[in-house]
Amino acid sequence: MSRPRRSEHNRQALLDEGMRQLAEHGYHGTGIKQILDSVQVPKGSFYNYFESKEAFVAAILDQYTEHHVALFDAFVERSAQPAFQKLRAVQDYMLAQFEQADCQRGCLVGSIAAEIGRSSPLCQTALSRSRAAWQRRVGQLLQQAQNEGEIRREIAAEQLAEMYWATWEGALIRMKLDGNTLATRRIVENTLQLMRATPT
Amino acid sequence: MSRPRRSEHNRQALLDEGMRQLAEHGYHGTGIKQILDSVQVPKGSFYNYFESKEAFVAAILDQYTEHHVALFDAFVERSAQPAFQKLRAVQDYMLAQFEQADCQRGCLVGSIAAEIGRSSPLCQTALSRSRAAWQRRVGQLLQQAQNEGEIRREIAAEQLAEMYWATWEGALIRMKLDGNTLATRRIVENTLQLMRATPT
């Protein structure tokens, strides 16, 4: 019984350290050797867990997405606020997380996508899946906010959501450049402001 | 007389090849050795031209920015369109350029900033300078468009411009992921649409 548990422990240790190094050094700056040097996993065993660096990074991206999507869903279900306030609360929560990491790490999905685009099919699939999962959830909140009369209706909620994803990712690039969230907060706040229904 | 000209030629050849490789492989994926292998420049001479990889990349970013800013300024000065149409025309021109490169390269500044953030002070300065140069120009057009009654006035033009920069960079990440500009065009178009003055 101990082997599968150790195996699962090793796999998770590789994923955790990989996520940390990817966020700091990007795709090309992250080497399997450095990851193995940092964790207590037998050197030769990496390829028992992952077929390739691409498969490894795709697994990290999937885990990153599952974690954040679960947080998002739990918050949205628990909160009794109107949809528009929920979106703002999620945004504030995430920015506070980034601030705790000194604004050095943005969204892993946006950073890796900006770096490698479609050059790895496995990663491209994981990145696009993540983008779609996030966008679908934002779209549902925006749709609800439209129904609640909080935001403008002449653009479909799903199109506002894809715009929001882009603005969010770009605003996080700005955060990484600036080393603070001042401009980033203005950017996302102004984006929401532009979406708001004009008071009649 | 021939030495300085050859020297300048070599320096430019390194910058050109560096820009090509940076756009394709990112900061960490670009090695000085590979660049030297691709150009007809004596192997040992790289550090005669550039103090470090950081200084080299910062010089590439500066040149990239100067080139695009000059194109932007020339177009804006030449065109007789209203400011809002000028912005849309610049946007269309750039997207057409990206499409010609199979949507594999986005904005070099956004991609490198997403990858390395502030980890290199020299590059951070070049990236921020580039972002500011671009944003200032977009801000001037948006200010003019506000004066011309084309866009909403309740948010200052410079804040709309920083939002536009973020949305643009995020929309180019989307382009690189998708391999086409369909969503990217919707995103920037909807952003402009939200900025438009509501018809009275």
Short mmCIF file of C-alpha atoms in Angstrom, two decimals:
data_model
loop_
_atom_site.label_atom_id
_atom_site.label_comp_id
_atom_site.label_asym_id
_atom_site.label_seq_id
_atom_site.Cartn_x
_atom_site.Cartn_y
_atom_site.Cartn_z
CA MET A 1 0.00 0.00 0.00
CA SER A 2 2.89 2.39 0.58
CA ARG A 3 4.16 2.56 -2.98
CA PRO A 4 1.16 4.23 -4.60
CA ARG A 5 1.00 6.78 -1.78
CA ARG A 6 4.68 7.63 -2.10
CA SER A 7 4.24 7.79 -5.84
CA GLU A 8 1.33 10.20 -5.50
CA HIS A 9 3.30 12.23 -2.98
CA ASN A 10 6.26 12.49 -5.36
CA ARG A 11 4.06 13.46 -8.28
CA GLN A 12 2.43 16.21 -6.25
CA ALA A 13 5.79 17.46 -4.97
CA LEU A 14 6.98 17.79 -8.57
CA LEU A 15 3.81 19.65 -9.56
CA ASP A 16 4.06 22.04 -6.59
CA GLU A 17 7.70 22.87 -7.20
CA GLY A 18 7.07 23.11 -10.94
CA MET A 19 4.26 25.59 -10.38
CA ARG A 20 6.51 27.70 -8.17
CA GLN A 21 9.36 27.73 -10.67
CA LEU A 22 7.10 28.28 -13.69
CA ALA A 23 5.55 31.33 -12.03
CA GLU A 24 8.99 32.72 -11.34
CA HIS A 25 11.02 31.75 -14.41
CA GLY A 26 8.47 31.05 -17.15
CA TYR A 27 8.29 28.04 -19.44
CA HIS A 28 11.71 28.21 -21.03
CA GLY A 29 13.40 29.33 -17.83
CA THR A 30 12.12 26.30 -15.92
CA GLY A 31 14.26 23.19 -16.17
CA ILE A 32 13.33 19.71 -15.05
CA LYS A 33 16.79 19.33 -13.50
CA GLN A 34 16.34 22.38 -11.24
CA ILE A 35 12.94 21.06 -10.13
CA LEU A 36 14.39 17.65 -9.29
CA ASP A 37 17.23 19.36 -7.41
CA SER A 38 14.67 21.14 -5.21
CA VAL A 39 12.46 18.21 -4.24
CA GLN A 40 13.09 14.90 -2.52
CA VAL A 41 12.24 12.78 -5.52
CA PRO A 42 14.58 10.21 -7.10
CA LYS A 43 16.30 11.89 -10.04
CA GLY A 44 15.53 9.18 -12.55
CA SER A 45 11.85 9.00 -11.78
CA PHE A 46 10.52 12.17 -13.45
CA TYR A 47 9.53 10.35 -16.62
CA ASN A 48 7.65 7.76 -14.60
CA TYR A 49 5.26 10.55 -13.67
CA PHE A 50 5.21 12.71 -16.80
CA GLU A 51 5.85 11.88 -20.43
CA SER A 52 7.57 15.15 -21.22
CA LYS A 53 8.13 18.68 -20.00
CA GLU A 54 5.10 19.70 -22.06
CA ALA A 55 2.90 17.11 -20.35
CA PHE A 56 4.27 18.21 -16.97
CA VAL A 57 3.49 21.88 -17.60
CA ALA A 58 0.03 21.01 -18.95
CA ALA A 59 -0.66 19.06 -15.73
CA ILE A 60 0.48 22.07 -13.67
CA LEU A 61 -1.81 24.38 -15.65
CA ASP A 62 -4.74 22.00 -15.17
CA GLN A 63 -4.14 21.83 -11.43
CA TYR A 64 -3.74 25.61 -11.17
CA THR A 65 -7.04 26.08 -13.00
CA GLU A 66 -8.94 23.46 -10.99
CA HIS A 67 -7.78 25.08 -7.75
CA HIS A 68 -8.85 28.59 -8.73
CA VAL A 69 -12.08 27.55 -10.40
CA ALA A 70 -13.06 25.65 -7.23
CA LEU A 71 -12.38 28.74 -5.12
CA PHE A 72 -14.40 30.86 -7.54
CA ASP A 73 -17.34 28.45 -7.54
CA ALA A 74 -17.34 28.11 -3.75
CA PHE A 75 -17.34 31.87 -3.28
CA VAL A 76 -20.03 32.53 -5.86
CA GLU A 77 -22.28 29.88 -4.35
CA ARG A 78 -21.73 31.07 -0.78
CA SER A 79 -22.10 34.80 -1.35
CA ALA A 80 -25.50 36.46 -1.23
CA GLN A 81 -24.31 39.61 -3.03
CA PRO A 82 -25.63 40.71 -6.42
CA ALA A 83 -23.61 39.24 -9.32
CA PHE A 84 -21.79 42.47 -10.08
CA GLN A 85 -20.54 42.71 -6.49
CA LYS A 86 -19.46 39.08 -6.58
CA LEU A 87 -17.27 39.75 -9.59
CA ARG A 88 -15.71 42.73 -7.86
CA ALA A 89 -15.12 40.67 -4.71
CA VAL A 90 -13.38 37.88 -6.67
CA GLN A 91 -11.23 40.51 -8.34
CA ASP A 92 -10.29 42.10 -5.00
CA TYR A 93 -9.49 38.73 -3.47
CA MET A 94 -7.16 37.80 -6.30
CA LEU A 95 -5.40 41.16 -6.33
CA ALA A 96 -4.82 40.86 -2.58
CA GLN A 97 -3.26 37.42 -3.20
CA PHE A 98 -0.95 38.87 -5.83
CA GLU A 99 0.04 41.68 -3.49
CA GLN A 100 1.02 39.12 -0.88
CA ALA A 101 3.44 37.70 -3.44
CA ASP A 102 4.92 41.19 -3.99
CA CYS A 103 3.18 41.47 -7.37
CA GLN A 104 5.87 39.31 -8.91
CA ARG A 105 3.54 36.59 -10.05
CA GLY A 106 0.51 37.29 -12.16
CA CYS A 107 -1.85 34.74 -13.59
CA LEU A 108 0.14 31.63 -14.49
CA VAL A 109 -2.12 30.98 -17.49
CA GLY A 110 -1.70 34.47 -18.95
CA SER A 111 2.05 34.51 -18.38
CA ILE A 112 2.70 31.12 -19.96
CA ALA A 113 0.30 31.84 -22.83
CA ALA A 114 2.07 35.14 -23.53
CA GLU A 115 5.41 33.34 -23.55
CA ILE A 116 4.71 30.19 -25.57
CA GLY A 117 1.39 30.77 -27.39
CA ARG A 118 0.63 27.66 -29.42
CA SER A 119 4.16 26.30 -29.62
CA SER A 120 3.24 23.28 -27.47
CA PRO A 121 -0.07 21.66 -28.47
CA LEU A 122 -0.49 20.02 -25.04
CA CYS A 123 0.03 23.30 -23.21
CA GLN A 124 -2.06 25.23 -25.71
CA THR A 125 -4.98 22.92 -24.98
CA ALA A 126 -4.56 23.31 -21.22
CA LEU A 127 -4.20 27.10 -21.52
CA SER A 128 -7.27 27.47 -23.72
CA ARG A 129 -9.29 25.16 -21.48
CA SER A 130 -8.34 27.30 -18.51
CA ARG A 131 -9.17 30.54 -20.30
CA ALA A 132 -12.55 29.13 -21.33
CA ALA A 133 -13.36 27.87 -17.81
CA TRP A 134 -12.62 31.27 -16.31
CA GLN A 135 -14.43 33.17 -19.01
CA ARG A 136 -17.53 30.98 -18.77
CA ARG A 137 -17.82 31.73 -15.05
CA VAL A 138 -17.30 35.46 -15.50
CA GLY A 139 -19.82 35.35 -18.32
CA GLN A 140 -22.42 33.77 -16.06
CA LEU A 141 -21.94 36.52 -13.46
CA LEU A 142 -22.13 39.21 -16.13
CA GLN A 143 -25.26 37.66 -17.59
CA GLN A 144 -26.82 37.71 -14.15
CA ALA A 145 -25.68 41.32 -13.65
CA GLN A 146 -27.35 42.21 -16.94
CA ASN A 147 -30.55 40.55 -15.75
CA GLU A 148 -30.26 42.50 -12.51
CA GLY A 149 -29.97 45.74 -14.49
CA GLU A 150 -26.46 46.47 -13.22
CA ILE A 151 -24.63 46.42 -16.52
CA ARG A 152 -25.26 47.39 -20.10
CA ARG A 153 -27.06 44.93 -22.33
CA GLU A 154 -26.13 45.92 -25.85
CA ILE A 155 -23.09 43.62 -25.82
CA ALA A 156 -23.69 39.94 -25.00
CA ALA A 157 -22.41 38.81 -21.59
CA GLU A 158 -20.10 36.23 -23.13
CA GLN A 159 -18.44 38.93 -25.22
CA LEU A 160 -18.07 41.16 -22.17
CA ALA A 161 -16.50 38.17 -20.42
CA GLU A 162 -13.90 37.58 -23.13
CA MET A 163 -13.08 41.27 -23.00
CA TYR A 164 -12.83 41.10 -19.22
CA TRP A 165 -10.40 38.15 -19.43
CA ALA A 166 -8.16 40.08 -21.82
CA THR A 167 -8.22 43.24 -19.73
CA TRP A 168 -7.54 41.27 -16.58
CA GLU A 169 -4.52 39.51 -18.09
CA GLY A 170 -3.14 42.74 -19.52
CA ALA A 171 -3.69 44.52 -16.21
CA LEU A 172 -1.66 41.78 -14.50
CA ILE A 173 1.20 42.34 -16.95
CA ARG A 174 1.07 45.97 -15.85
CA MET A 175 1.15 44.86 -12.19
CA LYS A 176 4.24 42.74 -12.80
CA LEU A 177 5.96 45.66 -14.53
CA ASP A 178 5.02 48.22 -11.88
CA GLY A 179 5.52 46.05 -8.82
CA ASN A 180 2.22 47.24 -7.36
CA THR A 181 -1.50 47.09 -8.14
CA LEU A 182 -2.25 50.83 -8.35
CA ALA A 183 -2.74 50.98 -12.11
CA THR A 184 -4.13 47.45 -12.21
CA ARG A 185 -6.90 48.37 -9.77
CA ARG A 186 -7.75 51.50 -11.76
CA ILE A 187 -7.85 49.48 -14.97
CA VAL A 188 -10.23 46.79 -13.73
CA GLU A 189 -12.36 49.33 -11.89
CA ASN A 190 -12.69 51.52 -14.99
CA THR A 191 -13.52 48.46 -17.07
CA LEU A 192 -16.39 47.62 -14.74
CA GLN A 193 -17.40 51.28 -14.76
CA LEU A 194 -17.65 51.28 -18.58
CA MET A 195 -19.80 48.15 -18.41
CA ARG A 196 -22.21 49.67 -15.91
CA ALA A 197 -25.67 50.58 -17.05
CA THR A 198 -25.90 54.33 -17.37
CA PRO A 199 -28.19 55.58 -14.62
CA THR A 200 -31.48 56.62 -16.16
CA MET B 1 36.45 54.18 -42.31
CA SER B 2 35.33 50.57 -42.78
CA ARG B 3 35.62 49.42 -39.16
CA PRO B 4 32.90 51.58 -37.60
CA ARG B 5 30.52 50.72 -40.43
CA ARG B 6 31.16 47.00 -40.03
CA SER B 7 30.79 47.36 -36.30
CA GLU B 8 27.43 49.11 -36.70
CA HIS B 9 26.38 46.47 -39.21
CA ASN B 10 27.26 43.68 -36.77
CA ARG B 11 25.46 45.36 -33.92
CA GLN B 12 22.33 45.76 -36.02
CA ALA B 13 22.53 42.16 -37.24
CA LEU B 14 22.62 40.98 -33.63
CA LEU B 15 19.64 43.18 -32.72
CA ASP B 16 17.60 41.97 -35.70
CA GLU B 17 18.26 38.30 -35.05
CA GLY B 18 17.72 38.84 -31.32
CA MET B 19 14.34 40.44 -31.96
CA ARG B 20 13.32 37.51 -34.17
CA GLN B 21 14.38 34.91 -31.60
CA LEU B 22 12.92 36.81 -28.63
CA ALA B 23 9.55 37.03 -30.37
CA GLU B 24 9.64 33.30 -31.00
CA HIS B 25 11.26 31.85 -27.88
CA GLY B 26 10.86 34.52 -25.17
CA TYR B 27 13.52 35.88 -22.86
CA HIS B 28 14.66 32.69 -21.20
CA GLY B 29 14.35 30.67 -24.39
CA THR B 30 16.67 33.00 -26.29
CA GLY B 31 20.37 32.24 -25.98
CA ILE B 32 23.24 34.45 -27.07
CA LYS B 33 24.97 31.40 -28.55
CA GLN B 34 22.03 30.61 -30.85
CA ILE B 35 21.92 34.22 -32.01
CA LEU B 36 25.63 34.22 -32.77
CA ASP B 37 25.21 30.91 -34.62
CA SER B 38 22.61 32.55 -36.88
CA VAL B 39 24.46 35.71 -37.87
CA GLN B 40 27.78 36.42 -39.55
CA VAL B 41 29.35 38.08 -36.54
CA PRO B 42 32.60 36.94 -34.88
CA LYS B 43 31.67 34.72 -31.94
CA GLY B 44 33.82 36.52 -29.42
CA SER B 45 32.54 39.98 -30.23
CA PHE B 46 29.09 39.98 -28.62
CA TYR B 47 30.32 41.64 -25.45
CA ASN B 48 32.00 44.38 -27.48
CA TYR B 49 28.52 45.48 -28.47
CA PHE B 50 26.46 44.70 -25.38
CA GLU B 51 27.40 44.48 -21.74
CA SER B 52 25.06 41.62 -20.95
CA LYS B 53 22.06 39.68 -22.20
CA GLU B 54 19.89 42.11 -20.21
CA ALA B 55 21.43 45.14 -21.93
CA PHE B 56 21.03 43.40 -25.29
CA VAL B 57 17.33 42.69 -24.73
CA ALA B 58 16.75 46.22 -23.41
CA ALA B 59 18.33 47.59 -26.63
CA ILE B 60 16.04 45.35 -28.70
CA LEU B 61 12.99 46.55 -26.79
CA ASP B 62 14.03 50.18 -27.29
CA GLN B 63 14.48 49.65 -31.01
CA TYR B 64 11.17 47.80 -31.30
CA THR B 65 9.43 50.67 -29.54
CA GLU B 66 11.12 53.42 -31.57
CA HIS B 67 10.12 51.68 -34.79
CA HIS B 68 6.46 51.30 -33.87
CA VAL B 69 6.14 54.70 -32.26
CA ALA B 70 7.54 56.31 -35.40
CA LEU B 71 4.99 54.44 -37.54
CA PHE B 72 2.22 55.50 -35.17
CA ASP B 73 3.27 59.16 -35.22
CA ALA B 74 3.65 59.24 -38.99
CA PHE B 75 0.20 57.74 -39.49
CA VAL B 76 -1.51 60.01 -36.97
CA GLU B 77 0.07 63.09 -38.51
CA ARG B 78 -0.76 62.05 -42.08
CA SER B 79 -4.32 60.96 -41.55
CA ALA B 80 -7.18 63.44 -41.74
CA GLN B 81 -9.64 61.13 -39.93
CA PRO B 82 -11.22 61.95 -36.58
CA ALA B 83 -9.13 60.71 -33.64
CA PHE B 84 -11.40 57.78 -32.88
CA GLN B 85 -11.08 56.50 -36.45
CA LYS B 86 -7.31 56.94 -36.31
CA LEU B 87 -7.12 54.68 -33.28
CA ARG B 88 -9.21 52.06 -35.00
CA ALA B 89 -7.03 52.30 -38.12
CA VAL B 90 -3.82 51.81 -36.10
CA GLN B 91 -5.41 48.82 -34.43
CA ASP B 92 -6.46 47.29 -37.75
CA TYR B 93 -3.03 47.87 -39.24
CA MET B 94 -1.30 46.11 -36.36
CA LEU B 95 -3.69 43.17 -36.36
CA ALA B 96 -3.13 42.73 -40.09
CA GLN B 97 0.62 42.64 -39.42
CA PHE B 98 0.15 39.98 -36.75
CA GLU B 99 -2.01 37.93 -39.11
CA GLN B 100 0.76 38.01 -41.69
CA ALA B 101 2.99 36.37 -39.06
CA ASP B 102 0.35 33.64 -38.52
CA CYS B 103 -0.64 35.18 -35.18
CA GLN B 104 2.36 33.55 -33.56
CA ARG B 105 3.93 36.78 -32.41
CA GLY B 106 2.08 39.31 -30.36
CA CYS B 107 3.47 42.52 -28.97
CA LEU B 108 7.09 41.91 -27.99
CA VAL B 109 6.76 44.28 -25.04
CA GLY B 110 3.71 42.55 -23.61
CA SER B 111 5.14 39.07 -24.11
CA ILE B 112 8.48 39.81 -22.48
CA ALA B 113 6.84 41.77 -19.66
CA ALA B 114 4.47 38.86 -18.96
CA GLU B 115 7.43 36.50 -18.86
CA ILE B 116 10.02 38.41 -16.82
CA GLY B 117 8.16 41.26 -15.06
CA ARG B 118 10.70 43.20 -13.03
CA SER B 119 13.32 40.47 -12.75
CA SER B 120 15.77 42.47 -14.88
CA PRO B 121 15.95 46.17 -13.91
CA LEU B 122 17.35 47.16 -17.34
CA CYS B 123 14.57 45.37 -19.19
CA GLN B 124 11.93 46.57 -16.75
CA THR B 125 12.93 50.16 -17.51
CA ALA B 126 12.80 49.57 -21.26
CA LEU B 127 9.45 47.76 -21.00
CA SER B 128 7.88 50.46 -18.85
CA ARG B 129 9.23 53.21 -21.10
CA SER B 130 7.69 51.45 -24.07
CA ARG B 131 4.37 50.96 -22.33
CA ALA B 132 4.30 54.63 -21.35
CA ALA B 133 5.21 55.84 -24.86
CA TRP B 134 2.41 53.81 -26.39
CA GLN B 135 -0.10 54.75 -23.73
CA ARG B 136 0.70 58.47 -24.01
CA ARG B 137 -0.04 58.41 -27.74
CA VAL B 138 -3.27 56.46 -27.34
CA GLY B 139 -4.21 58.87 -24.54
CA GLN B 140 -3.75 61.85 -26.84
CA LEU B 141 -6.04 60.29 -29.45
CA LEU B 142 -8.63 59.44 -26.81
CA GLN B 143 -8.45 62.95 -25.38
CA GLN B 144 -9.07 64.33 -28.85
CA ALA B 145 -11.92 61.85 -29.37
CA GLN B 146 -13.45 63.08 -26.12
CA ASN B 147 -13.16 66.65 -27.35
CA GLU B 148 -14.79 65.58 -30.60
CA GLY B 149 -17.68 64.07 -28.65
CA GLU B 150 -16.98 60.54 -29.87
CA ILE B 151 -16.26 58.90 -26.54
CA ARG B 152 -17.44 59.13 -22.96
CA ARG B 153 -15.92 61.79 -20.76
CA GLU B 154 -16.52 60.58 -17.22
CA ILE B 155 -13.21 58.69 -17.19
CA ALA B 156 -10.05 60.68 -17.97
CA ALA B 157 -8.46 59.91 -21.36
CA GLU B 158 -5.20 58.81 -19.74
CA GLN B 159 -7.08 56.25 -17.66
CA LEU B 160 -8.93 55.00 -20.72
CA ALA B 161 -5.54 54.72 -22.42
CA GLU B 162 -4.00 52.59 -19.66
CA MET B 163 -7.08 50.38 -19.82
CA TYR B 164 -6.78 50.17 -23.59
CA TRP B 165 -3.12 49.11 -23.30
CA ALA B 166 -4.06 46.30 -20.90
CA THR B 167 -6.95 45.10 -23.03
CA TRP B 168 -4.81 45.21 -26.15
CA GLU B 169 -2.04 43.14 -24.55
CA GLY B 170 -4.50 40.63 -23.14
CA ALA B 171 -6.29 40.41 -26.48
CA LEU B 172 -2.95 39.59 -28.13
CA ILE B 173 -2.38 36.77 -25.65
CA ARG B 174 -5.76 35.46 -26.79
CA MET B 175 -4.64 35.77 -30.42
CA LYS B 176 -1.49 33.76 -29.75
CA LEU B 177 -3.53 31.05 -28.02
CA ASP B 178 -6.22 30.89 -30.71
CA GLY B 179 -3.97 31.25 -33.74
CA ASN B 180 -6.34 33.79 -35.26
CA THR B 181 -7.67 37.28 -34.55
CA LEU B 182 -11.40 36.51 -34.40
CA ALA B 183 -11.80 36.95 -30.64
CA THR B 184 -9.09 39.62 -30.52
CA ARG B 185 -10.99 41.77 -33.01
CA ARG B 186 -14.23 41.34 -31.09
CA ILE B 187 -12.47 42.27 -27.85
CA VAL B 188 -10.90 45.50 -29.10
CA GLU B 189 -14.04 46.44 -31.00
CA ASN B 190 -16.24 45.92 -27.93
CA THR B 191 -13.78 47.92 -25.83
CA LEU B 192 -14.09 50.85 -28.20
CA GLN B 193 -17.86 50.33 -28.23
CA LEU B 194 -18.01 50.62 -24.42
CA MET B 195 -15.96 53.81 -24.60
CA ARG B 196 -18.28 55.40 -27.14
CA ALA B 197 -20.46 58.25 -26.07
CA THR B 198 -24.02 57.00 -25.74
CA PRO B 199 -26.04 58.66 -28.48
CA THR B 200 -28.27 61.30 -26.91
#
